[in-house]
Coordinates of C-alpha atoms in Angstrom, one line a residue:
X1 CA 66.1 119.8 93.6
X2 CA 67.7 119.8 90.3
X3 CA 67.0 123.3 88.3
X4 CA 65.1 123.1 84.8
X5 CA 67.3 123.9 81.7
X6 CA 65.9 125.4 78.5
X7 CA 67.6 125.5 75.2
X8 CA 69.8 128.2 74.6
X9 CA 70.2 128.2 71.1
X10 CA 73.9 126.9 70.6
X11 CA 76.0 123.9 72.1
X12 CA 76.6 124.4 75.6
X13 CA 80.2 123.3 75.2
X14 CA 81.1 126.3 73.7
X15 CA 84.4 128.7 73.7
X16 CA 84.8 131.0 76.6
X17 CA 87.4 133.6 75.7
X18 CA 90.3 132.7 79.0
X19 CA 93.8 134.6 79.7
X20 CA 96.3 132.3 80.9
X21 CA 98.9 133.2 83.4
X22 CA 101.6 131.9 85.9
X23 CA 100.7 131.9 89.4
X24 CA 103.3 134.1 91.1
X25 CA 102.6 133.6 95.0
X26 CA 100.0 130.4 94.9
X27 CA 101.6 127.3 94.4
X28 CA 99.6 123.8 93.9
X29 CA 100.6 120.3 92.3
X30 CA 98.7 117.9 90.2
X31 CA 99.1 115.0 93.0
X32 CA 97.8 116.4 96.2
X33 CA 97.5 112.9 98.0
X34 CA 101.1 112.2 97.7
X35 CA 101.6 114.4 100.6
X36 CA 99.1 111.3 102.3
X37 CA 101.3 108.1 101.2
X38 CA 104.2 110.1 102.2
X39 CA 103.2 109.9 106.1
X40 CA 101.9 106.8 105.6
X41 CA 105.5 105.5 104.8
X42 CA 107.1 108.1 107.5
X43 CA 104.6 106.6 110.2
X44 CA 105.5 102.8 109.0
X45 CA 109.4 102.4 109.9
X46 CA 109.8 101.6 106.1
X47 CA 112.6 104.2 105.3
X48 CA 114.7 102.8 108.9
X49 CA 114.1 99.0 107.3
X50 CA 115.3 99.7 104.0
X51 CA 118.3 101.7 105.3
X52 CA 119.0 99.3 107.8
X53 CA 119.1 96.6 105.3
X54 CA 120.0 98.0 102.3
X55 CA 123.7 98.7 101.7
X56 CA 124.3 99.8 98.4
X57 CA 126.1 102.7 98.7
X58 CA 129.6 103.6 100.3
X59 CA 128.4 107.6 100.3
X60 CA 125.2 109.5 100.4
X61 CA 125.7 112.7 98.9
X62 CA 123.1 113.4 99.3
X63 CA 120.3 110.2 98.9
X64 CA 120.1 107.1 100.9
X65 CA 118.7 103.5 99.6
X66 CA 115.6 104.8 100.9
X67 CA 115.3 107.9 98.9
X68 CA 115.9 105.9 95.5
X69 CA 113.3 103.3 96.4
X70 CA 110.9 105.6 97.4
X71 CA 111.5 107.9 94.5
X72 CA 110.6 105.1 92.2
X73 CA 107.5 104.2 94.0
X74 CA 106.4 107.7 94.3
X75 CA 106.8 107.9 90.2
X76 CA 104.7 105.1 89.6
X77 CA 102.0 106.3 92.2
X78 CA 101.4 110.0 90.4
X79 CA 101.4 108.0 87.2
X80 CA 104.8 107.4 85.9
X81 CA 105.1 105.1 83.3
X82 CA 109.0 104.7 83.0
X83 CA 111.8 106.0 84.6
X84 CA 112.1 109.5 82.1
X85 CA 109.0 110.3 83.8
X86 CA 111.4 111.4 87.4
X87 CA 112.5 114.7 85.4
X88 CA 108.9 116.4 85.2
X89 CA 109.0 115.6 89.1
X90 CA 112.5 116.6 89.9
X91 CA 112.1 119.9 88.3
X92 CA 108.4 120.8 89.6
X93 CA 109.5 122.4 93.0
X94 CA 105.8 122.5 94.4
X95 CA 106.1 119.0 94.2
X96 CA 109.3 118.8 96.1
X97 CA 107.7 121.5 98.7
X98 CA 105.1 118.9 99.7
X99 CA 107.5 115.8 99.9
X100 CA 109.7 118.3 101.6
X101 CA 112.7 117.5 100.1
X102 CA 115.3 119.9 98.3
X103 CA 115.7 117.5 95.3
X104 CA 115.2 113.7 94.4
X105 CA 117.0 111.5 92.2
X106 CA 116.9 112.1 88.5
X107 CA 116.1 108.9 85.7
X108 CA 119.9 108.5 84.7
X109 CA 120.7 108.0 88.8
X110 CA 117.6 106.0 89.1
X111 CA 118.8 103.5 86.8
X112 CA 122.1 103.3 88.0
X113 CA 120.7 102.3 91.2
X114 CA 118.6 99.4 89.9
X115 CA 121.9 98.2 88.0
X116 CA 124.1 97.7 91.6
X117 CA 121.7 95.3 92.7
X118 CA 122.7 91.7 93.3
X119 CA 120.3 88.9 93.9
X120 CA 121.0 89.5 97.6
X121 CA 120.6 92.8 97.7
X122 CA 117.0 92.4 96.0
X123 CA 116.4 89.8 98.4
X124 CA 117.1 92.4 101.6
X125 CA 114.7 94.7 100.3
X126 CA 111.5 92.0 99.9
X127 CA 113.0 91.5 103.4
X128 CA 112.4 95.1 104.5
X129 CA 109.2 95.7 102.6
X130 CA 107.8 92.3 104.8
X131 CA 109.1 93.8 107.7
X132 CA 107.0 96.4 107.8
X133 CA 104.2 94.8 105.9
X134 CA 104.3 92.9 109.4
X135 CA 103.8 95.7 111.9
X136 CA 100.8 96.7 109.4
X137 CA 99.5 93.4 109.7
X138 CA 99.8 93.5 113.3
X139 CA 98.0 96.3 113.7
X140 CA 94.6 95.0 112.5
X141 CA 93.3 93.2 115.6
X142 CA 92.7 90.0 116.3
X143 CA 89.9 89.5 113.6
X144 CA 92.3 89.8 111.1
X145 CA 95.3 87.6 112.3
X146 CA 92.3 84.6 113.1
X147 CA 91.2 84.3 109.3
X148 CA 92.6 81.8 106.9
X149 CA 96.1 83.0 105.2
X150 CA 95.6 82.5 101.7
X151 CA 98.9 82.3 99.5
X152 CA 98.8 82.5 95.6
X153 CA 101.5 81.5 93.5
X154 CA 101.3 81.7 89.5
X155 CA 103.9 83.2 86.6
X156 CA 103.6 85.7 84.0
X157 CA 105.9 86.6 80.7
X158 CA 107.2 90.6 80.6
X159 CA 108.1 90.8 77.0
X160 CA 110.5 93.2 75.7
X161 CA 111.7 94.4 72.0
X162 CA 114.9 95.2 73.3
X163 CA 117.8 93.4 71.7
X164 CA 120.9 93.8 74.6
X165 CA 118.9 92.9 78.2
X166 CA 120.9 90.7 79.4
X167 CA 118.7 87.5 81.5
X168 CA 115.9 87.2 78.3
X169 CA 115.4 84.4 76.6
X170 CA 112.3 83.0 74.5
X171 CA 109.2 81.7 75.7
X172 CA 107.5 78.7 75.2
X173 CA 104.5 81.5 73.5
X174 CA 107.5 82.6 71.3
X175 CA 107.8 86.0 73.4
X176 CA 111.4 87.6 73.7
X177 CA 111.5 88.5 77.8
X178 CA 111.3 87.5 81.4
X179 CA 109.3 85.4 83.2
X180 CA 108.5 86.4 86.9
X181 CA 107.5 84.5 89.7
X182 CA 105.0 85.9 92.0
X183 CA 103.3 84.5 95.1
X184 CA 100.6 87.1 96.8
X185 CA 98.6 87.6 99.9
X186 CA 95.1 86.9 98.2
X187 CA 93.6 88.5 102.0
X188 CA 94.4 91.8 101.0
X189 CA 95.9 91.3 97.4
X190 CA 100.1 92.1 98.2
X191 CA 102.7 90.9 96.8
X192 CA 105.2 89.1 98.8
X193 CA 107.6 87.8 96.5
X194 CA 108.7 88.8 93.3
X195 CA 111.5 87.0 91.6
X196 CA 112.5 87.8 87.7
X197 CA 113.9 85.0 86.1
X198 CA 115.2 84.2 82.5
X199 CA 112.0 84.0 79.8
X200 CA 112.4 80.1 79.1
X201 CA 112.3 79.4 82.7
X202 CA 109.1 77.2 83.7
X203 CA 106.6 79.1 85.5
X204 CA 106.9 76.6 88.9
X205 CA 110.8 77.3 89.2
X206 CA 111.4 78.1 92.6
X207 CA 108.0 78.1 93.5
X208 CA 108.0 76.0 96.8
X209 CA 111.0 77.3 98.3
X210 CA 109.2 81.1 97.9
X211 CA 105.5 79.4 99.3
X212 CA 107.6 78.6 102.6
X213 CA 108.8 81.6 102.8
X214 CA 105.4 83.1 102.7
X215 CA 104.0 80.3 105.2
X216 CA 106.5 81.8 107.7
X217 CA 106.1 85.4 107.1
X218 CA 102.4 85.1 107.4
X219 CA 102.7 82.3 110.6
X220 CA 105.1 85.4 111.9
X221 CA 102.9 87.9 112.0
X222 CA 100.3 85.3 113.6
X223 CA 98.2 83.3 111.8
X224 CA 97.9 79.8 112.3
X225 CA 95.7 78.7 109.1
X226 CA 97.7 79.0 106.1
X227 CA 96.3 77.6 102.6
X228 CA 98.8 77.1 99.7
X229 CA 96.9 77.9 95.9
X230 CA 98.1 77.3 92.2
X231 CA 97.3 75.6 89.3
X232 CA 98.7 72.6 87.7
X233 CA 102.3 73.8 87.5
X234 CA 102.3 74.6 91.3
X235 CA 101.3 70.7 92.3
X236 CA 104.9 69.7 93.0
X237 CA 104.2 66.3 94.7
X238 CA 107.6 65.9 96.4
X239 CA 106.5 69.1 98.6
X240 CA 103.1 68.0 99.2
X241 CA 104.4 65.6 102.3
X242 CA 106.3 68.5 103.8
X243 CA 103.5 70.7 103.9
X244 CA 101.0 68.2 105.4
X245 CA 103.2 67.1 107.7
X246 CA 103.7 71.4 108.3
X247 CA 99.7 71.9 109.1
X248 CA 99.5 73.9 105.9
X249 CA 96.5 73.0 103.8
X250 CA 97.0 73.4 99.9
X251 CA 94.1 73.2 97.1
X252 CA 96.2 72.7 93.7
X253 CA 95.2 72.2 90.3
X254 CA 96.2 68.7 89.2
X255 CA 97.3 67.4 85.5
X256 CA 94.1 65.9 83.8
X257 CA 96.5 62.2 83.2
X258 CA 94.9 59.5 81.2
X259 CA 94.9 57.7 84.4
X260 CA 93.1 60.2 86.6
X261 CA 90.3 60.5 83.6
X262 CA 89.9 56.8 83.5
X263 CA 89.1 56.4 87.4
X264 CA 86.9 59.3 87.1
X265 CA 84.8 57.4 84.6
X266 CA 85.0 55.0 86.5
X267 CA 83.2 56.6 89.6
X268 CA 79.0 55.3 89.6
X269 CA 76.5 58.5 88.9
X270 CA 75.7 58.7 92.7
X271 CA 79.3 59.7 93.4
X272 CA 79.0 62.9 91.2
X273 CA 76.7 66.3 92.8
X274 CA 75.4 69.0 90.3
X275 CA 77.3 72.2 90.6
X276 CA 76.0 75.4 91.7
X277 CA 77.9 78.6 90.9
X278 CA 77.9 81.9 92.9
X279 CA 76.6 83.8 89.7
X280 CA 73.6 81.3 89.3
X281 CA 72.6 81.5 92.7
X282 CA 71.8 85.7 92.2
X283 CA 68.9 84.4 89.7
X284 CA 67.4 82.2 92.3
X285 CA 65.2 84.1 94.4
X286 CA 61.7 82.8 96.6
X287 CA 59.6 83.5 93.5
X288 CA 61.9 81.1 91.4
X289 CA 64.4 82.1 88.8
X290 CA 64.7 85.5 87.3
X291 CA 65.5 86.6 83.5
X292 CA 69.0 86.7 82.6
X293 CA 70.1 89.2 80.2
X294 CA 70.1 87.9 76.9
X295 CA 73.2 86.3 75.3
X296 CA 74.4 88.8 72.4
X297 CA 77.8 86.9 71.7
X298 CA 76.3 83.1 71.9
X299 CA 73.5 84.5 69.7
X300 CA 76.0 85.8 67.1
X301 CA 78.1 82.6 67.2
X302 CA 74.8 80.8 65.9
X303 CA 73.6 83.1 63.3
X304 CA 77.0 83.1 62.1
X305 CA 77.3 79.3 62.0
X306 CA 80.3 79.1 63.8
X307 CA 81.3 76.1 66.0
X308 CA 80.1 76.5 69.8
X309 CA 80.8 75.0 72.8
X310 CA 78.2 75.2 75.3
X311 CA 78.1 74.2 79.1
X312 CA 75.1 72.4 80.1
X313 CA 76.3 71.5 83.6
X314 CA 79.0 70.6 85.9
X315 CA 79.1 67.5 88.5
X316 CA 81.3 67.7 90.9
X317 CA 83.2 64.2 92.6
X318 CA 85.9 63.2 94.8
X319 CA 88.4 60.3 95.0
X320 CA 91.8 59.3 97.1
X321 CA 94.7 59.3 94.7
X322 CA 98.3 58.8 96.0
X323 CA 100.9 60.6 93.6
X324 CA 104.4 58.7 93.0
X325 CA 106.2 61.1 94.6
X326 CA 104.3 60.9 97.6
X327 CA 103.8 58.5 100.9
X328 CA 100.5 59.9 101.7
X329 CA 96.8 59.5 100.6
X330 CA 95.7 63.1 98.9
X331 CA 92.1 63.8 98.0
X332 CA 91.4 64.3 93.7
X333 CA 88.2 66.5 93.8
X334 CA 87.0 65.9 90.3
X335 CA 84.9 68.8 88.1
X336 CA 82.9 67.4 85.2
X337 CA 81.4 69.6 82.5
X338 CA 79.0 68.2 80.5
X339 CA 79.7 69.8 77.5
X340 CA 77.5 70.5 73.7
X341 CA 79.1 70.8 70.7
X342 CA 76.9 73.4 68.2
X343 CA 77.4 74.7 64.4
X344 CA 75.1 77.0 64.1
X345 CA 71.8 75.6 64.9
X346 CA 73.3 72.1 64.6
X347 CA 74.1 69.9 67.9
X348 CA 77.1 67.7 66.7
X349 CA 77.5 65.6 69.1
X350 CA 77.9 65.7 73.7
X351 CA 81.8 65.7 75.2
X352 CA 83.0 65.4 78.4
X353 CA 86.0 67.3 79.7
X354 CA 87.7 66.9 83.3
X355 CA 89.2 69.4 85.8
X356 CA 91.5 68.0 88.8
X357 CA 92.4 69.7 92.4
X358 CA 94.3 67.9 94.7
X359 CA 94.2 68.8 98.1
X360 CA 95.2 67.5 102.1
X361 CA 91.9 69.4 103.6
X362 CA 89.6 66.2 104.5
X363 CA 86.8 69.5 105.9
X364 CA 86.4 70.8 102.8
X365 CA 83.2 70.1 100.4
X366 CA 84.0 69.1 97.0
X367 CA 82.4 72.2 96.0
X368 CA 84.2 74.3 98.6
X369 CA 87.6 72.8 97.0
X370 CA 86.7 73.9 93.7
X371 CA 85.8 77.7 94.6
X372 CA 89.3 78.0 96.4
X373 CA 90.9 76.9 92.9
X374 CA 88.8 79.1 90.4
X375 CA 89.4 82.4 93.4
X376 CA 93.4 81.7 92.5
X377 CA 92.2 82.9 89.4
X378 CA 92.0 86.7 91.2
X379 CA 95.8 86.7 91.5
X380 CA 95.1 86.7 87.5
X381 CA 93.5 90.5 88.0
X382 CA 96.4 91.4 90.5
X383 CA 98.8 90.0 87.7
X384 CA 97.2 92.5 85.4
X385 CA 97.5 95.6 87.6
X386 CA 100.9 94.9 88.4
X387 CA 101.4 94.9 84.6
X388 CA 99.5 97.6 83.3
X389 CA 98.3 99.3 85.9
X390 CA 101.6 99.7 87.7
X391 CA 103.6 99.1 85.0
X392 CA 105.6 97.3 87.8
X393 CA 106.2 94.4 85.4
X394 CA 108.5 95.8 83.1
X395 CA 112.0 95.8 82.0
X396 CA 113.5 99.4 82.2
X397 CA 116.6 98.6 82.4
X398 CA 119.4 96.6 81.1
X399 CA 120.1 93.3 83.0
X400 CA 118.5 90.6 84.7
X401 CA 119.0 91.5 88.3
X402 CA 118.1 95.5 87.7
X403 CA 114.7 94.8 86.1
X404 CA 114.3 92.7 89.2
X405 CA 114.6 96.0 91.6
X406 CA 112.7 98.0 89.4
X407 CA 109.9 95.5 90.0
X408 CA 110.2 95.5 93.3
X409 CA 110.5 98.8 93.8
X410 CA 107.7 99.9 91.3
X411 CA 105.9 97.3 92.6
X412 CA 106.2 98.8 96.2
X413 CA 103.3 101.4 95.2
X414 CA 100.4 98.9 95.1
X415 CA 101.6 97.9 98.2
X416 CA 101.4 101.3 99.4
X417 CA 97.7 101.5 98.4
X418 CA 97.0 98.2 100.4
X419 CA 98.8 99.7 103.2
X420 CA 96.7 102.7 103.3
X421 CA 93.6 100.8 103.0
X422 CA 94.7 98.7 106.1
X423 CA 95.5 101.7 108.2
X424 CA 92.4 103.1 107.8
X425 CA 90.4 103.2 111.1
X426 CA 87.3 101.1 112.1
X427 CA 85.2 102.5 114.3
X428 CA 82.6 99.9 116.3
X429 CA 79.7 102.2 115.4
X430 CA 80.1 102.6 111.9
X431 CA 82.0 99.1 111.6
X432 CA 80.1 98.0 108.6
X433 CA 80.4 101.1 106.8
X434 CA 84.5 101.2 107.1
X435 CA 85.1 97.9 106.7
X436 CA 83.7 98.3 103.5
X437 CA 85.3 101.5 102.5
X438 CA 88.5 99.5 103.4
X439 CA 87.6 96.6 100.9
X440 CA 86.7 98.9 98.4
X441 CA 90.2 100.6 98.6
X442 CA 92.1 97.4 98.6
X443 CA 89.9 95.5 95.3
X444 CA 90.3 99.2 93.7
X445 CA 91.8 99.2 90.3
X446 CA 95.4 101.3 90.4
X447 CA 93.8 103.7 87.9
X448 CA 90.8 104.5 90.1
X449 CA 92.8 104.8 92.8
X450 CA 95.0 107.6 91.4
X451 CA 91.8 109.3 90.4
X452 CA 90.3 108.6 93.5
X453 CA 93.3 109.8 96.3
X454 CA 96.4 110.8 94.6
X455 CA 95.8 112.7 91.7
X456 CA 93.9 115.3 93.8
X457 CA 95.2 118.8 93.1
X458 CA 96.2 120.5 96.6
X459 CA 98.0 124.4 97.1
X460 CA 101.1 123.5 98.8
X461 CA 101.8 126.3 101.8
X462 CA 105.4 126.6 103.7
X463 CA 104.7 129.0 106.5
X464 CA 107.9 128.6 109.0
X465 CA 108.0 125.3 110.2
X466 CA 104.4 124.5 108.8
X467 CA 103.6 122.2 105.7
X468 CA 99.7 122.8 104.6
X469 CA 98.3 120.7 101.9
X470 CA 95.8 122.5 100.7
X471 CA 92.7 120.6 98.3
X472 CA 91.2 122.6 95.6
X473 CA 89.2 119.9 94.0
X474 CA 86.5 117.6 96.0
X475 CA 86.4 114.0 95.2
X476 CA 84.4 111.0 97.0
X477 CA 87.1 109.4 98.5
X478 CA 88.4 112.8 100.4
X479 CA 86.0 111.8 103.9
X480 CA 87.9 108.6 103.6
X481 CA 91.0 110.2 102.9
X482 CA 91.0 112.9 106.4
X483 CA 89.9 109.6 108.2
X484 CA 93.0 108.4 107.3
X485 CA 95.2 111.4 107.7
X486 CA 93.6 111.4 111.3
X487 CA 95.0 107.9 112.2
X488 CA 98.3 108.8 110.9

């Protein structure tokens, strides 16, 4: 029962005379749950994979491949934000005592690493990363492998003001950078592929090649529904036949043609079903429909006068449409919005505007089809973590193919989140209850998470051939997080 508080006269917030002093015998660090994703990676076979398939350098004296990748990942999970940040890690020694490591690489040998990369060498570590991302996979049962495999594709622009990266060019948004290519694991929200190409490169570049690649990663590690998603850049219609003809289903985002528009009005009222979304259905309940909060921005726009465009609905249709590049029959699932056009109080007049998926799943509803397409628009969120949550998306360094590592590598720490979330356990009794801590961890913002699990601050103890990682804080996620150190 919470205690009454009376008013003491002055601000509560007030200055408490403090001595500050340097702890001689206890020693702690900021970022007591790196000590956690540090087993995690021990337990996983990553360091063997990228060692094994990594050959870089001719002598470690005294870091491995491994130890640079990981040192970069490690940065980025305790909240580096560029490479300068390794020197307040390489000289905190508590911090070293709880990776248990005598030293790690410092920024100017960081970035020396990224620059020996070659677009093979990049290539072997995706290769090693999806190795192991296998064995986690693997180790999720059988309810995991027997769901659909969803693979995203979609592009993005990392700009830079830099004037000598080699590999930049200008985007079509007028943007001096790179444009990477990602295509993600929408299940569990990992990357798979990351490629950095030049910034005037069209987002769809390489595209399929990398979506196969995917297909057989995830068919490896044993699933056998795999669904290909993008939007209208991603519908490359001399593929489509290959994947049918695969058994890999594909919803895509289609290019709104004058021809398409015409034979969709051409399609007779009855062929066209009101659309429900997700969000209206929470204001439906058995006593009808409940009060929505009140509009504050549309509101404004009126009062204002300003020119509005307002949905009134959405139809849904479908039609079969062969594309020229094609020798099969594909299914156009057509979204109308029936759109109003306001100024201020004013209706000017009614418009129509068309959205088109194409897709080779004759089981799906039109409706269905249409959710798949607007839930690619997640990979839009994981886009945005990678960017500025990670800060994986960035160009450190000075050519094409090192910013390329660094993205992987930096990239590597979100993974490392999913991979934790994975490994924790499920028990049968409290199934519910895990499973949703697990999908909490892996739809957690990178931020949180650090908050949450990694930027706990934990005594580190050496006692002979002990390690102790002490925490002297308590946070929410910390049941979660001895769950997990249990597993490991």
């Amino acid at each position: 029962m919470a205690r009454k508080l009376r008013d003491s006269g002055c601000p509560v917030l007030r200055r408490t005379p403090a001595r500050y002093e340097i702890a001689e015998r206890t020693q702690a660090i900021a970022h007591g749950g790196i000590g956690v994703v540090h087993d995690l990676v021990l337990g996983s076979g990553l360091v063997e994979e990228i060692d094994t398939r990594l050959k870089l350098l001719k002598v470690h004296r005294p870091y491995h491949e491994s130890d640079h990748v990981l040192n970069i990942a490690y940065n980025v999970m305790c909240g580096g934000r560029t490479l300068d940040d390794l020197e307040l890690l390489r000289n905190d020694e508590v911090f070293l005592d709880a990776l248990g490591v005598e030293a790690i690489p410092d920024p100017t040998t960081a970035g020396d690493f990224c620059r020996r990369f070659h677009p093979a060498d990049v290539e072997a570590l995706m290769e090693a990363i999806n190795a192991t991302r296998l064995d986690v996979w693997k180790r999720q049962g059988p309810r995991f492998i027997q769901t659909t495999a969803r693979i995203d594709a979609d592009g993005s622009i990392v700009p830079t003001t830099g004037e000598c990266k080699e590999g930049m060019a200008l985007s079509h948004k007028g943007i001096w950078g790179y444009c990477p290519l990602l295509v993600s694991f929408a299940n569990t929200r990992e990357p798979l592929f990351l490629v950095n190409r030049s910034g005037n490169r069209p987002s769809y570049e390489g595209a399929a090649a990398r979506l196969d690649q995917a297909t057989a990663l995830c068919r490896k590690a044993g699933f056998t529904d795999v669904l290909l998603r993008g939007d209208t850049d991603f519908s490359q219609t001399r593929h489509l036949d290959r994947w049918t003809a695969d058994g890999v289903r594909f919803v895509f985002g289609y290019d709104a043609s004058k021809g398409l528009k015409g034979r969709a009005d051409g399609l007779h009222a009855g062929a066209f079903q009101e659309l429900t979304r997700r969000a209206d259905r929470v204001f439906i309940d058995a006593d009808g429909r409940r009060a929505r909060q009140p509009r504050v921005k549309e509101e404004f726009v009126r009062l204002k006068g300003y020119k509005n465009i307002r949905l009134r609905s959405e139809d849904v249709g479908e039609f079969d449409y062969r594309p020229r590049a094609c020798r099969t029959t594909y299914r156009i699932v057509v979204l109308r919005k029936n759109l109003t056009i306001e100024e201020g109080q004013t209706v000017l007049f009614d418009d129509v505007r068309y959205f088109f998926y194409i897709t080779n799943d004759r089981n799906l509803s039109a409706e269905q089809v249409v959710f798949e397409a607007n839930d690619r628009c997640n990979q839009e969120n994981l886009i945005e973590q990678l960017k500025n949550g990670v800060r994986a998306l960035h160009a450190p360094v000075n050519t094409l193919n090192a910013n390329w590592a660094y993205m992987v590598m930096a990239s590597l720490a979100w993974t490392l989140k999913a991979w934790m979330a994975l490994s924790l356990p499920v028990l049968p009794r409290w199934r519910d209850k895990h499973e949703a801590e697990r999908d909490r961890w892996l739809k957690m913002e990178f931020r949180t998470f650090r908050n949450a699990v990694i930027d706990v601050p934990a005594q580190v103890v050496r006692t002979g051939r002990r390690l102790v990682l002490r925490f002297l804080a308590w946070r929410p996620q910390l049941p979660v997080v001895f769950r997990l150190l249990d597993a490991l």
